[in-house]
XYZ file of C-alpha atoms in Angstrom:
175
model
C 13.672 -16.318 -22.023
C 13.865 -13.741 -19.243
C 10.639 -11.851 -20.081
C 8.806 -13.367 -17.079
C 11.280 -11.500 -14.861
C 10.125 -8.107 -16.137
C 8.133 -6.130 -13.562
C 5.179 -4.082 -14.757
C 6.357 -1.095 -12.657
C 9.777 -0.110 -11.313
C 10.231 2.379 -8.472
C 12.987 3.248 -6.026
C 11.065 2.445 -2.824
C 7.584 1.511 -1.648
C 7.085 5.204 -0.881
C 7.161 5.923 -4.631
C 4.176 3.681 -5.391
C 1.160 5.713 -6.547
C -1.479 4.175 -4.287
C -4.314 6.449 -5.418
C -3.745 5.606 -9.084
C -3.567 1.878 -8.398
C -6.769 2.005 -6.352
C -8.482 3.871 -9.198
C -7.374 1.044 -11.516
C -9.217 -1.472 -9.329
C -6.424 -2.884 -7.197
C -7.401 -3.634 -3.596
C -4.599 -5.712 -2.125
C -0.840 -5.526 -1.809
C 1.372 -8.529 -1.262
C 4.785 -7.305 -0.242
C 8.100 -8.933 0.393
C 9.823 -8.058 3.673
C 13.623 -8.107 3.549
C 15.178 -5.405 1.381
C 11.729 -4.336 0.193
C 10.297 -2.825 3.379
C 13.428 -2.738 5.551
C 17.005 -3.956 5.323
C 17.474 -7.693 5.787
C 18.898 -7.166 9.282
C 16.473 -4.470 10.463
C 14.241 -6.121 13.061
C 11.377 -3.604 13.101
C 9.633 -1.016 10.942
C 10.846 2.575 11.166
C 8.389 5.475 11.629
C 8.295 6.399 7.919
C 7.368 2.830 6.997
C 4.711 2.663 9.715
C 3.221 5.848 8.243
C 3.263 4.221 4.783
C 1.379 1.191 6.151
C -1.258 3.568 7.501
C -1.441 5.317 4.125
C -1.910 1.949 2.403
C -4.856 1.170 4.683
C -6.248 4.722 4.382
C -6.225 4.327 0.595
C -8.387 1.221 0.928
C -5.815 -1.519 0.432
C -5.356 -4.745 2.299
C -1.721 -5.608 2.952
C 0.009 -8.909 3.548
C 3.695 -9.769 3.837
C 4.871 -12.840 1.929
C 8.446 -13.704 2.815
C 10.808 -16.600 2.209
C 12.223 -15.928 5.669
C 11.469 -18.022 8.756
C 8.525 -17.623 11.141
C 10.336 -15.732 13.926
C 11.749 -13.074 11.584
C 8.473 -12.415 9.811
C 6.284 -12.680 12.913
C 8.514 -10.387 14.988
C 8.227 -7.737 12.261
C 4.558 -8.102 11.266
C 2.753 -8.943 14.518
C 3.357 -5.595 16.334
C 1.987 -3.855 13.229
C -1.082 -6.106 13.011
C -0.128 -7.155 9.478
C -0.958 -10.625 8.185
C 1.893 -12.659 6.746
C 2.981 -15.853 5.043
C 6.433 -17.057 6.109
C 8.752 -19.621 4.453
C 6.870 -18.837 1.252
C 9.308 -20.502 -1.148
C 8.750 -17.780 -3.741
C 8.380 -17.952 -6.694
C 6.138 -20.922 -5.790
C 2.538 -19.982 -6.536
C 1.208 -21.582 -3.355
C 2.203 -18.659 -1.115
C 0.800 -16.028 -3.495
C -2.487 -17.927 -3.776
C -2.623 -18.290 0.011
C -2.116 -14.538 0.455
C -4.840 -13.690 -2.057
C -7.196 -16.139 -0.336
C -6.421 -14.541 3.055
C -7.356 -11.147 1.573
C -10.344 -12.517 -0.354
C -9.016 -11.031 -3.597
C -8.343 -12.206 -7.136
C -5.167 -11.829 -9.153
C -6.626 -8.857 -11.053
C -7.081 -6.982 -7.757
C -3.650 -7.777 -6.317
C -0.256 -6.091 -6.521
C 3.051 -7.833 -5.737
C 5.822 -5.574 -4.435
C 9.358 -6.862 -4.000
C 13.047 -6.323 -4.619
C 13.906 -9.571 -6.425
C 13.112 -10.496 -9.999
C 13.633 -14.235 -9.455
C 11.264 -14.557 -6.514
C 8.835 -11.647 -6.206
C 8.426 -10.599 -9.838
C 8.530 -14.084 -11.343
C 5.970 -15.414 -8.855
C 3.680 -12.425 -9.306
C 3.926 -12.489 -13.088
C 3.149 -16.202 -13.215
C -0.209 -15.411 -11.578
C -0.930 -12.267 -13.568
C -0.479 -9.886 -10.620
C 0.660 -6.321 -11.134
C 4.344 -6.602 -10.221
C 6.250 -3.674 -8.740
C 10.019 -3.938 -8.380
C 11.748 -1.735 -5.813
C 15.473 -1.206 -5.413
C 16.932 -3.387 -2.641
C 17.455 -1.444 0.578
C 20.573 -3.132 1.974
C 22.325 -5.465 -0.482
C 25.304 -5.917 1.859
C 23.048 -7.654 4.406
C 21.711 -10.282 2.012
C 22.183 -13.986 2.561
C 23.954 -16.352 0.193
C 20.744 -17.458 -1.559
C 19.811 -13.897 -2.432
C 23.357 -13.185 -3.599
C 23.083 -16.073 -6.051
C 19.738 -14.714 -7.248
C 21.308 -11.293 -7.806
C 23.947 -12.848 -10.077
C 21.250 -14.492 -12.179
C 19.362 -11.187 -12.237
C 22.438 -9.446 -13.667
C 22.567 -12.001 -16.494
C 18.840 -11.540 -17.110
C 19.170 -7.748 -17.129
C 21.983 -7.895 -19.667
C 19.807 -9.990 -21.962
C 16.728 -7.813 -21.431
C 18.712 -4.633 -22.145
C 20.133 -6.179 -25.309
C 16.576 -6.951 -26.495
C 15.454 -3.415 -25.630
C 13.062 -4.686 -22.953
C 14.775 -3.028 -19.974
C 15.145 0.704 -20.387
C 16.645 2.696 -17.529
C 14.337 5.657 -18.212
C 11.290 3.500 -17.407
C 12.339 3.504 -13.753
C 9.947 5.828 -11.870
C 11.155 7.944 -9.009
């Protein structure tokens, strides 16, 4: 029942993603969530380490686009100074926003990676389209809104079931 919530890769942060390996596998685009994936939900701007990671992403040959359920001002204020394309009010896991992002990059699902911190939005949406899904640990859980808090409760139920079935092993988590 919860298998569609399983990410293909689990890492602590975006900095732990092996960009060179993924490029060698044929991936060319990264769709990433914003809040609690790149920065805490209340952090208005990217910090220097994240800006350096964005440069590394581009240097490694990837296109990057932010797909966020958040409103226009939040996403625009973050992405525009960095010259990063974005889709706001995405309604993830709706496929429309993922398809729009891939169209903006001119890429197919087999060339696209979805990176996010939520199983119910980022991973489910990415898996439904056959994207490589990468789950990161949330950066600042205490800053999450009520909708995300509800999602986290459902995720805990899903994780319990997945662990029971032997589908979620803690040692699979890459650091």
